[in-house]
Amino acid sequence: MKKRYFLAASVLLLTACTAHDADIAPSNAPAPQTPETAVSTPTPAPAEEPTLPLYWIGECNSQGFYQREPIYDATTYAYGGGGIMAHYFDFANATEEIVGEPLDLETANLHLYADEESLYWFWSGMITDTPILLRSDLDGSNRQPLYDFPQGTSLAVWNGGLAGDGTALYFAYCHISDDPAVPDDYELVRLDPETKTLETITEWDPFSGELVGVWDGRLLITRTTLADDCPLEPVYEHYRVANTEELKPWMTTSLCALNPLTGTEEVLYSCPGWRLDRKLAEDALWFEDEEGRILCRPLGETEDTVVTRLPRAMQIMGIYTEDILLYGQEDGQEWLYVYNRGDGTLTRSPQRRWIGEEDRPIWVVCEAGPGQYLVWDDASTGMQQLARADGTQYLIDGYARYAIASRESLLDKSVPMTPVTRPGTPWN
């Protein structure tokens, strides 16, 4: 009987202790956490997306500018009858010459791009032709094909460049339709010259897009899309969209950042219409608005920054290291204007050039270094001689003479520009 009483008492005591523990914690137990004292478990940071060391390959590198130049046949003066050559402007020495052997091609559809080590030669003909992609040293030597493209394809690099990652090349590629009523098939591809492999990174549909740059380890491309509620369908005629103007109210063009490693894509900016309405330069989007302001929006941001207010309507022609160059109307003529990004001044250039027997503002081709520019200094008619470094002479179009101009010489005629000379021939 005593055992039963002890057992019952033990149960009652245990029950009482349990109830008491619910109200009063033992002195050696941790204090209950309140919203003020609670320590949350840190959320692991998302894994950083892997990227490649992408860089842009354009018409010029730090040493010079490259462009195609058709060679005249000395006997018939046929346009490009003598082939096509690489025409090189050396910034440091202010010279121009032919580099490499001319290519014997029937048309002038050659594009030249250079990085700091190599020169790339792109050529595409018609549907019955086979595209050509060659890589050479910067002086044109050791020119080798990088890939055997099939007939009926095209290298769509007319937008001004391609991208590289130190191993592979990235560019727009096209399967040409054999039916004018069926659009060409455009893709962004990755070419590995070592393994001779060509793979598709993404496709453009229903409209073609462009590769326009690189940013933050990603490829910058444009995409044009139609709104879901568009009542019209694209009408293709002779390989192009014939009813673009009718579709325009429902069209949107976006600048997208595409990671070629993962395939992820981010829309950075969108605008109505069938093309991007801002200029891409220095990892930012630039434009001039209706209020006469130059605005800049760094990539990845959503707000515009006012750079300056213009005195009249002008068009941005180039964003460079030290200056923004613009064209505008004044006194019944078009002029070049130089906005100094350092001191914020805007000055009209008095420099003019002649072409087609017309007086026009001087034309800036590209930047030749901070505050330095390759320009058309003048133009002439007829054919001229252009030489290779070994002295071999060729007949070329004689429409332009070039010079290296500083900002000071653009703004003051008394400050001389440096004429670009040709090997073995005087500048005249």
Short mmCIF file of C-alpha atoms in Angstrom, two decimals:
data_model
loop_
_atom_site.label_atom_id
_atom_site.label_comp_id
_atom_site.label_asym_id
_atom_site.label_seq_id
_atom_site.Cartn_x
_atom_site.Cartn_y
_atom_site.Cartn_z
CA MET A 1 0.00 0.00 0.00
CA LYS A 2 2.88 2.35 0.81
CA LYS A 3 4.47 1.59 -2.55
CA ARG A 4 1.29 2.56 -4.37
CA TYR A 5 1.08 5.80 -2.40
CA PHE A 6 4.72 6.66 -3.15
CA LEU A 7 4.20 5.95 -6.87
CA ALA A 8 1.08 8.13 -6.98
CA ALA A 9 2.88 10.89 -5.11
CA SER A 10 5.79 10.71 -7.52
CA VAL A 11 3.45 11.08 -10.48
CA LEU A 12 1.75 14.09 -8.88
CA LEU A 13 5.14 15.67 -8.12
CA LEU A 14 6.40 15.14 -11.67
CA THR A 15 3.20 16.63 -13.04
CA ALA A 16 3.52 19.64 -10.77
CA CYS A 17 7.15 20.20 -11.74
CA THR A 18 6.28 20.00 -15.43
CA ALA A 19 3.55 22.59 -15.04
CA HIS A 20 5.86 24.79 -13.00
CA ASP A 21 8.62 24.53 -15.62
CA ALA A 22 6.22 25.96 -18.19
CA ASP A 23 6.08 29.21 -16.21
CA ILE A 24 9.55 29.50 -14.67
CA ALA A 25 12.71 28.47 -16.50
CA PRO A 26 15.57 27.04 -14.44
CA SER A 27 18.35 29.57 -13.75
CA ASN A 28 20.84 27.71 -15.90
CA ALA A 29 18.56 27.55 -19.02
CA PRO A 30 18.97 30.08 -21.84
CA ALA A 31 16.64 33.07 -21.70
CA PRO A 32 13.74 33.01 -24.16
CA GLN A 33 14.45 34.96 -27.35
CA THR A 34 12.44 38.08 -28.12
CA PRO A 35 12.30 39.86 -31.48
CA GLU A 36 14.95 42.23 -30.11
CA THR A 37 17.32 39.54 -28.88
CA ALA A 38 16.71 36.76 -31.41
CA VAL A 39 19.70 35.95 -33.61
CA SER A 40 18.59 34.85 -37.07
CA THR A 41 20.56 32.31 -39.02
CA PRO A 42 22.38 34.12 -41.87
CA THR A 43 20.94 33.36 -45.29
CA PRO A 44 23.71 32.01 -47.52
CA ALA A 45 24.66 34.47 -50.25
CA PRO A 46 23.65 33.25 -53.70
CA ALA A 47 26.48 31.60 -55.54
CA GLU A 48 28.14 34.03 -57.93
CA GLU A 49 27.40 33.12 -61.52
CA PRO A 50 30.50 31.98 -63.43
CA THR A 51 31.60 34.28 -66.25
CA LEU A 52 34.23 34.44 -68.97
CA PRO A 53 36.84 37.19 -69.52
CA LEU A 54 34.97 38.61 -72.50
CA TYR A 55 36.33 41.53 -74.52
CA TRP A 56 35.18 43.45 -77.59
CA ILE A 57 36.94 43.20 -80.95
CA GLY A 58 36.21 46.20 -83.17
CA GLU A 59 37.58 48.11 -86.14
CA CYS A 60 40.46 49.54 -84.12
CA ASN A 61 42.72 48.51 -81.27
CA SER A 62 45.07 50.68 -79.22
CA GLN A 63 47.54 50.82 -82.14
CA GLY A 64 45.43 51.69 -85.15
CA PHE A 65 42.31 51.56 -87.27
CA TYR A 66 41.53 48.98 -89.98
CA GLN A 67 39.18 49.21 -92.94
CA ARG A 68 38.66 47.41 -96.22
CA GLU A 69 39.73 49.05 -99.45
CA PRO A 70 38.80 47.77 -102.91
CA ILE A 71 41.69 47.85 -105.36
CA TYR A 72 41.12 49.12 -108.85
CA ASP A 73 42.12 47.09 -111.86
CA ALA A 74 44.71 49.31 -113.54
CA THR A 75 43.52 48.27 -116.99
CA THR A 76 39.74 48.60 -116.63
CA TYR A 77 39.40 50.68 -113.42
CA ALA A 78 36.69 48.24 -112.37
CA TYR A 79 35.54 48.72 -108.77
CA GLY A 80 37.30 46.05 -106.78
CA GLY A 81 38.61 44.47 -109.97
CA GLY A 82 42.00 44.02 -108.36
CA GLY A 83 40.68 42.45 -105.16
CA ILE A 84 40.21 43.73 -101.62
CA MET A 85 42.88 44.71 -99.15
CA ALA A 86 43.27 45.58 -95.49
CA HIS A 87 43.89 49.32 -95.09
CA TYR A 88 45.66 50.19 -91.81
CA PHE A 89 46.06 53.56 -90.09
CA ASP A 90 48.89 53.66 -87.54
CA PHE A 91 48.03 56.13 -84.75
CA ALA A 92 51.54 56.59 -83.33
CA ASN A 93 53.31 57.09 -86.66
CA ALA A 94 50.43 58.81 -88.52
CA THR A 95 50.81 56.51 -91.54
CA GLU A 96 48.46 54.45 -93.70
CA GLU A 97 49.34 51.39 -95.70
CA ILE A 98 48.15 48.00 -96.94
CA VAL A 99 48.80 45.07 -94.59
CA GLY A 100 48.79 41.50 -95.86
CA GLU A 101 48.17 40.25 -99.35
CA PRO A 102 44.99 41.46 -101.09
CA LEU A 103 42.14 38.93 -101.30
CA ASP A 104 40.88 38.00 -104.74
CA LEU A 105 37.14 38.35 -104.10
CA GLU A 106 34.41 39.46 -106.45
CA THR A 107 32.63 41.87 -104.10
CA ALA A 108 33.76 44.37 -101.50
CA ASN A 109 31.82 42.74 -98.66
CA LEU A 110 34.88 42.42 -96.41
CA HIS A 111 34.93 43.36 -92.70
CA LEU A 112 38.12 43.78 -90.67
CA TYR A 113 38.38 43.64 -86.88
CA ALA A 114 41.40 43.62 -84.59
CA ASP A 115 42.33 42.97 -80.98
CA GLU A 116 45.79 43.62 -79.54
CA GLU A 117 47.30 40.48 -81.11
CA SER A 118 45.38 39.52 -84.25
CA LEU A 119 43.55 40.82 -87.28
CA TYR A 120 40.31 39.07 -88.31
CA TRP A 121 39.09 39.02 -91.92
CA PHE A 122 35.36 38.35 -92.41
CA TRP A 123 33.81 37.95 -95.84
CA SER A 124 30.33 36.79 -96.91
CA GLY A 125 28.89 36.72 -100.40
CA MET A 126 25.54 35.54 -101.71
CA ILE A 127 23.64 32.30 -101.09
CA THR A 128 25.85 30.44 -103.57
CA ASP A 129 29.05 31.61 -101.86
CA THR A 130 30.93 30.18 -98.90
CA PRO A 131 31.79 32.61 -96.04
CA ILE A 132 35.41 33.22 -95.11
CA LEU A 133 36.90 33.88 -91.65
CA LEU A 134 40.65 34.34 -91.50
CA ARG A 135 42.98 35.32 -88.68
CA SER A 136 46.40 36.86 -89.20
CA ASP A 137 49.07 38.76 -87.32
CA LEU A 138 48.44 42.49 -87.16
CA ASP A 139 50.83 43.10 -90.06
CA GLY A 140 48.74 40.77 -92.23
CA SER A 141 51.19 37.86 -92.13
CA ASN A 142 50.40 34.25 -91.17
CA ARG A 143 46.81 34.50 -92.41
CA GLN A 144 44.92 31.26 -91.70
CA PRO A 145 41.27 30.11 -92.02
CA LEU A 146 39.56 29.44 -88.68
CA TYR A 147 36.56 27.41 -89.80
CA ASP A 148 35.02 25.81 -92.91
CA PHE A 149 31.54 27.32 -93.17
CA PRO A 150 28.88 25.63 -95.30
CA GLN A 151 27.52 27.22 -98.43
CA GLY A 152 24.38 29.31 -97.94
CA THR A 153 25.46 30.86 -94.63
CA SER A 154 26.57 34.35 -93.75
CA LEU A 155 28.75 35.99 -91.09
CA ALA A 156 26.53 38.82 -89.87
CA VAL A 157 29.18 41.16 -88.44
CA TRP A 158 28.18 44.43 -90.14
CA ASN A 159 27.29 46.06 -86.79
CA GLY A 160 30.94 46.80 -86.05
CA GLY A 161 32.54 43.93 -84.20
CA LEU A 162 32.57 40.59 -82.42
CA ALA A 163 33.58 39.31 -78.98
CA GLY A 164 36.34 37.05 -77.71
CA ASP A 165 37.24 35.31 -74.45
CA GLY A 166 40.88 34.46 -75.15
CA THR A 167 39.94 31.13 -76.73
CA ALA A 168 36.62 31.37 -78.56
CA LEU A 169 34.98 34.01 -80.76
CA TYR A 170 31.33 35.13 -80.59
CA PHE A 171 29.44 36.66 -83.52
CA ALA A 172 26.12 36.72 -85.33
CA TYR A 173 25.63 33.95 -87.89
CA CYS A 174 22.96 33.53 -90.53
CA HIS A 175 21.49 30.64 -92.51
CA ILE A 176 20.38 32.32 -95.72
CA SER A 177 16.88 31.44 -96.84
CA ASP A 178 16.48 30.22 -100.39
CA ASP A 179 12.96 31.69 -100.47
CA PRO A 180 12.57 35.53 -100.43
CA ALA A 181 9.25 35.07 -98.58
CA VAL A 182 10.95 33.17 -95.74
CA PRO A 183 13.23 35.12 -93.36
CA ASP A 184 16.86 34.25 -92.83
CA ASP A 185 17.67 32.34 -89.65
CA TYR A 186 19.89 34.41 -87.33
CA GLU A 187 21.88 32.97 -84.42
CA LEU A 188 24.54 34.04 -81.97
CA VAL A 189 27.33 31.48 -82.16
CA ARG A 190 30.51 30.53 -80.35
CA LEU A 191 33.46 29.42 -82.49
CA ASP A 192 36.40 27.58 -80.96
CA PRO A 193 39.20 27.82 -83.57
CA GLU A 194 41.26 25.15 -81.82
CA THR A 195 38.62 22.41 -81.85
CA LYS A 196 36.92 23.74 -85.04
CA THR A 197 33.53 23.64 -83.34
CA LEU A 198 30.66 26.07 -83.91
CA GLU A 199 27.79 26.06 -81.40
CA THR A 200 24.62 28.13 -81.14
CA ILE A 201 24.34 30.29 -78.01
CA THR A 202 20.90 31.76 -78.78
CA GLU A 203 18.58 32.46 -81.70
CA TRP A 204 16.75 35.60 -82.78
CA ASP A 205 13.08 35.20 -83.58
CA PRO A 206 11.00 36.55 -85.23
CA PHE A 207 13.35 39.44 -86.04
CA SER A 208 17.11 39.44 -86.39
CA GLY A 209 19.16 40.93 -83.55
CA GLU A 210 22.70 42.14 -83.06
CA LEU A 211 25.72 41.51 -80.87
CA VAL A 212 26.67 45.05 -79.79
CA GLY A 213 29.21 44.70 -76.99
CA VAL A 214 30.31 43.00 -73.77
CA TRP A 215 29.70 43.93 -70.14
CA ASP A 216 30.34 42.28 -66.78
CA GLY A 217 31.37 38.97 -68.35
CA ARG A 218 28.27 38.88 -70.53
CA LEU A 219 27.45 39.44 -74.19
CA LEU A 220 25.27 42.46 -74.98
CA ILE A 221 22.66 41.68 -77.61
CA THR A 222 19.51 43.35 -78.90
CA ARG A 223 16.13 41.66 -79.29
CA THR A 224 13.03 42.99 -81.03
CA THR A 225 9.67 41.51 -80.10
CA LEU A 226 6.01 41.99 -81.00
CA ALA A 227 3.35 42.59 -78.36
CA ASP A 228 0.97 39.68 -77.78
CA ASP A 229 -1.99 41.86 -78.75
CA CYS A 230 -0.51 42.89 -82.11
CA PRO A 231 -3.25 42.28 -84.70
CA LEU A 232 -0.73 41.94 -87.54
CA GLU A 233 1.80 39.33 -88.59
CA PRO A 234 5.22 40.11 -90.08
CA VAL A 235 5.15 40.04 -93.87
CA TYR A 236 8.45 38.97 -95.40
CA GLU A 237 9.39 40.19 -98.83
CA HIS A 238 12.82 39.74 -100.38
CA TYR A 239 14.30 38.44 -97.11
CA ARG A 240 13.11 41.41 -95.04
CA VAL A 241 10.06 42.51 -93.07
CA ALA A 242 8.05 44.53 -95.56
CA ASN A 243 5.47 45.92 -93.10
CA THR A 244 7.82 47.24 -90.41
CA GLU A 245 6.08 50.61 -90.21
CA GLU A 246 2.70 48.96 -89.67
CA LEU A 247 4.14 46.75 -86.91
CA LYS A 248 6.13 49.52 -85.23
CA PRO A 249 3.43 50.54 -82.65
CA TRP A 250 3.56 47.00 -81.21
CA MET A 251 7.35 46.52 -81.40
CA THR A 252 9.80 46.68 -78.49
CA THR A 253 13.58 46.52 -78.71
CA SER A 254 15.59 45.47 -75.65
CA LEU A 255 19.25 45.48 -74.73
CA CYS A 256 20.00 42.16 -73.03
CA ALA A 257 23.02 40.77 -71.15
CA LEU A 258 23.55 37.09 -72.02
CA ASN A 259 25.95 34.83 -70.14
CA PRO A 260 27.33 32.36 -72.74
CA LEU A 261 28.35 29.93 -69.97
CA THR A 262 24.96 29.55 -68.31
CA GLY A 263 22.52 30.81 -70.94
CA THR A 264 20.95 33.22 -68.45
CA GLU A 265 19.75 36.50 -69.94
CA GLU A 266 18.84 39.81 -68.29
CA VAL A 267 16.97 42.70 -69.91
CA LEU A 268 18.91 45.89 -69.15
CA TYR A 269 16.84 48.40 -71.12
CA SER A 270 13.81 48.46 -73.44
CA CYS A 271 12.37 51.04 -75.80
CA PRO A 272 9.50 51.13 -78.31
CA GLY A 273 10.28 50.53 -81.97
CA TRP A 274 12.45 48.22 -83.99
CA ARG A 275 15.89 49.47 -82.95
CA LEU A 276 17.70 50.68 -79.84
CA ASP A 277 17.16 54.42 -79.34
CA ARG A 278 20.34 55.03 -77.30
CA LYS A 279 24.07 54.83 -77.98
CA LEU A 280 26.09 52.22 -76.12
CA ALA A 281 29.50 53.44 -74.92
CA GLU A 282 31.64 53.03 -71.82
CA ASP A 283 29.24 50.52 -70.21
CA ALA A 284 26.41 53.05 -70.37
CA LEU A 285 23.50 54.15 -72.59
CA TRP A 286 23.66 57.72 -73.90
CA PHE A 287 21.06 59.90 -75.65
CA GLU A 288 19.94 63.44 -76.25
CA ASP A 289 16.34 64.19 -75.27
CA GLU A 290 13.71 66.64 -76.53
CA GLU A 291 14.72 69.16 -73.87
CA GLY A 292 18.22 69.43 -75.33
CA ARG A 293 19.97 67.45 -72.63
CA ILE A 294 22.60 64.72 -72.90
CA LEU A 295 21.72 61.92 -70.50
CA CYS A 296 23.65 58.84 -69.43
CA ARG A 297 22.46 55.62 -67.78
CA PRO A 298 25.15 53.17 -66.62
CA LEU A 299 24.30 49.56 -67.44
CA GLY A 300 22.57 47.80 -64.57
CA GLU A 301 20.99 51.01 -63.29
CA THR A 302 17.48 52.38 -63.87
CA GLU A 303 18.00 56.14 -63.53
CA ASP A 304 19.41 58.65 -66.02
CA THR A 305 22.06 61.22 -65.13
CA VAL A 306 22.05 64.61 -66.87
CA VAL A 307 25.51 65.22 -68.34
CA THR A 308 24.86 68.67 -69.84
CA ARG A 309 22.18 70.83 -71.42
CA LEU A 310 22.70 71.69 -75.08
CA PRO A 311 21.99 75.18 -76.50
CA ARG A 312 20.16 73.69 -79.51
CA ALA A 313 19.21 70.36 -81.06
CA MET A 314 22.28 68.23 -81.75
CA GLN A 315 23.09 64.63 -82.54
CA ILE A 316 25.67 62.62 -80.61
CA MET A 317 28.27 61.23 -83.00
CA GLY A 318 30.72 59.68 -80.56
CA ILE A 319 31.41 59.17 -76.85
CA TYR A 320 35.16 59.22 -76.24
CA THR A 321 37.59 59.19 -73.32
CA GLU A 322 37.84 62.96 -72.95
CA ASP A 323 35.14 64.35 -75.23
CA ILE A 324 31.64 63.89 -76.58
CA LEU A 325 31.43 64.85 -80.26
CA LEU A 326 28.15 66.13 -81.71
CA TYR A 327 26.80 67.53 -84.97
CA GLY A 328 24.32 70.38 -85.11
CA GLN A 329 22.94 73.14 -87.33
CA GLU A 330 23.97 76.77 -86.94
CA ASP A 331 24.12 79.70 -89.36
CA GLY A 332 22.52 77.55 -92.05
CA GLN A 333 25.32 74.97 -91.94
CA GLU A 334 26.15 71.76 -90.12
CA TRP A 335 29.02 71.92 -87.63
CA LEU A 336 31.04 69.67 -85.36
CA TYR A 337 30.77 70.48 -81.64
CA VAL A 338 33.17 69.27 -78.96
CA TYR A 339 31.93 68.78 -75.40
CA ASN A 340 34.90 68.62 -73.02
CA ARG A 341 33.98 66.06 -70.36
CA GLY A 342 36.64 67.44 -68.04
CA ASP A 343 35.56 71.08 -67.76
CA GLY A 344 32.01 70.80 -69.16
CA THR A 345 32.52 73.27 -72.02
CA LEU A 346 30.81 72.96 -75.41
CA THR A 347 32.66 74.53 -78.35
CA ARG A 348 31.96 74.66 -82.08
CA SER A 349 34.80 73.40 -84.27
CA PRO A 350 35.80 75.69 -87.14
CA GLN A 351 37.38 72.78 -89.03
CA ARG A 352 35.72 71.94 -92.37
CA ARG A 353 36.34 69.44 -95.15
CA TRP A 354 35.49 69.12 -98.80
CA ILE A 355 33.85 66.07 -100.30
CA GLY A 356 31.74 65.85 -103.42
CA GLU A 357 32.56 69.53 -104.01
CA GLU A 358 30.65 70.44 -100.83
CA ASP A 359 31.85 72.23 -97.71
CA ARG A 360 31.02 70.03 -94.72
CA PRO A 361 32.08 69.75 -91.07
CA ILE A 362 35.21 67.71 -90.48
CA TRP A 363 34.45 64.02 -89.96
CA VAL A 364 35.91 62.12 -87.00
CA VAL A 365 36.57 58.45 -87.86
CA CYS A 366 37.62 57.13 -84.44
CA GLU A 367 39.60 57.89 -81.30
CA ALA A 368 43.38 57.62 -81.75
CA GLY A 369 44.10 58.03 -78.03
CA PRO A 370 42.76 60.22 -75.21
CA GLY A 371 42.00 63.60 -76.76
CA GLN A 372 43.33 62.43 -80.17
CA TYR A 373 41.24 61.57 -83.25
CA LEU A 374 41.64 60.11 -86.72
CA VAL A 375 39.76 62.51 -89.06
CA TRP A 376 38.99 63.08 -92.71
CA ASP A 377 41.05 66.19 -93.25
CA ASP A 378 40.01 66.67 -96.86
CA ALA A 379 38.77 64.79 -99.88
CA SER A 380 39.79 64.62 -103.51
CA THR A 381 38.51 63.05 -106.69
CA GLY A 382 40.03 60.39 -108.88
CA MET A 383 42.26 57.52 -107.88
CA GLN A 384 45.31 57.57 -105.66
CA GLN A 385 48.25 55.34 -104.95
CA LEU A 386 48.49 53.45 -101.68
CA ALA A 387 51.55 51.39 -100.81
CA ARG A 388 52.41 48.38 -98.74
CA ALA A 389 55.34 48.59 -96.36
CA ASP A 390 57.55 46.96 -99.01
CA GLY A 391 56.69 49.76 -101.45
CA THR A 392 54.25 47.84 -103.67
CA GLN A 393 51.76 50.38 -105.06
CA TYR A 394 48.01 49.92 -105.61
CA LEU A 395 45.29 52.13 -107.07
CA ILE A 396 42.51 52.92 -104.61
CA ASP A 397 39.55 55.29 -104.28
CA GLY A 398 40.88 58.81 -103.91
CA TYR A 399 38.01 60.25 -101.90
CA ALA A 400 39.71 60.96 -98.58
CA ARG A 401 42.85 62.26 -96.94
CA TYR A 402 43.36 61.68 -93.26
CA ALA A 403 45.04 63.33 -90.30
CA ILE A 404 45.51 62.87 -86.55
CA ALA A 405 43.78 65.77 -84.78
CA SER A 406 43.97 66.77 -81.14
CA ARG A 407 41.04 68.43 -79.39
CA GLU A 408 43.03 71.68 -79.60
CA SER A 409 43.42 71.42 -83.37
CA LEU A 410 39.72 70.65 -83.76
CA LEU A 411 38.89 73.87 -81.95
CA ASP A 412 41.63 76.15 -83.28
CA LYS A 413 42.72 76.30 -86.93
CA SER A 414 46.08 77.76 -85.92
CA VAL A 415 46.94 74.48 -84.15
CA PRO A 416 48.13 72.09 -86.89
CA MET A 417 46.86 68.56 -87.35
CA THR A 418 49.31 65.77 -88.15
CA PRO A 419 48.83 64.57 -91.75
CA VAL A 420 48.61 60.80 -92.21
CA THR A 421 51.29 59.83 -94.76
CA ARG A 422 51.65 56.87 -97.08
CA PRO A 423 54.84 54.80 -97.41
CA GLY A 424 56.99 56.09 -100.23
CA THR A 425 54.54 58.82 -101.25
CA PRO A 426 54.13 62.42 -100.06
CA TRP A 427 50.89 63.61 -98.51
CA ASN A 428 49.21 65.75 -101.16
#
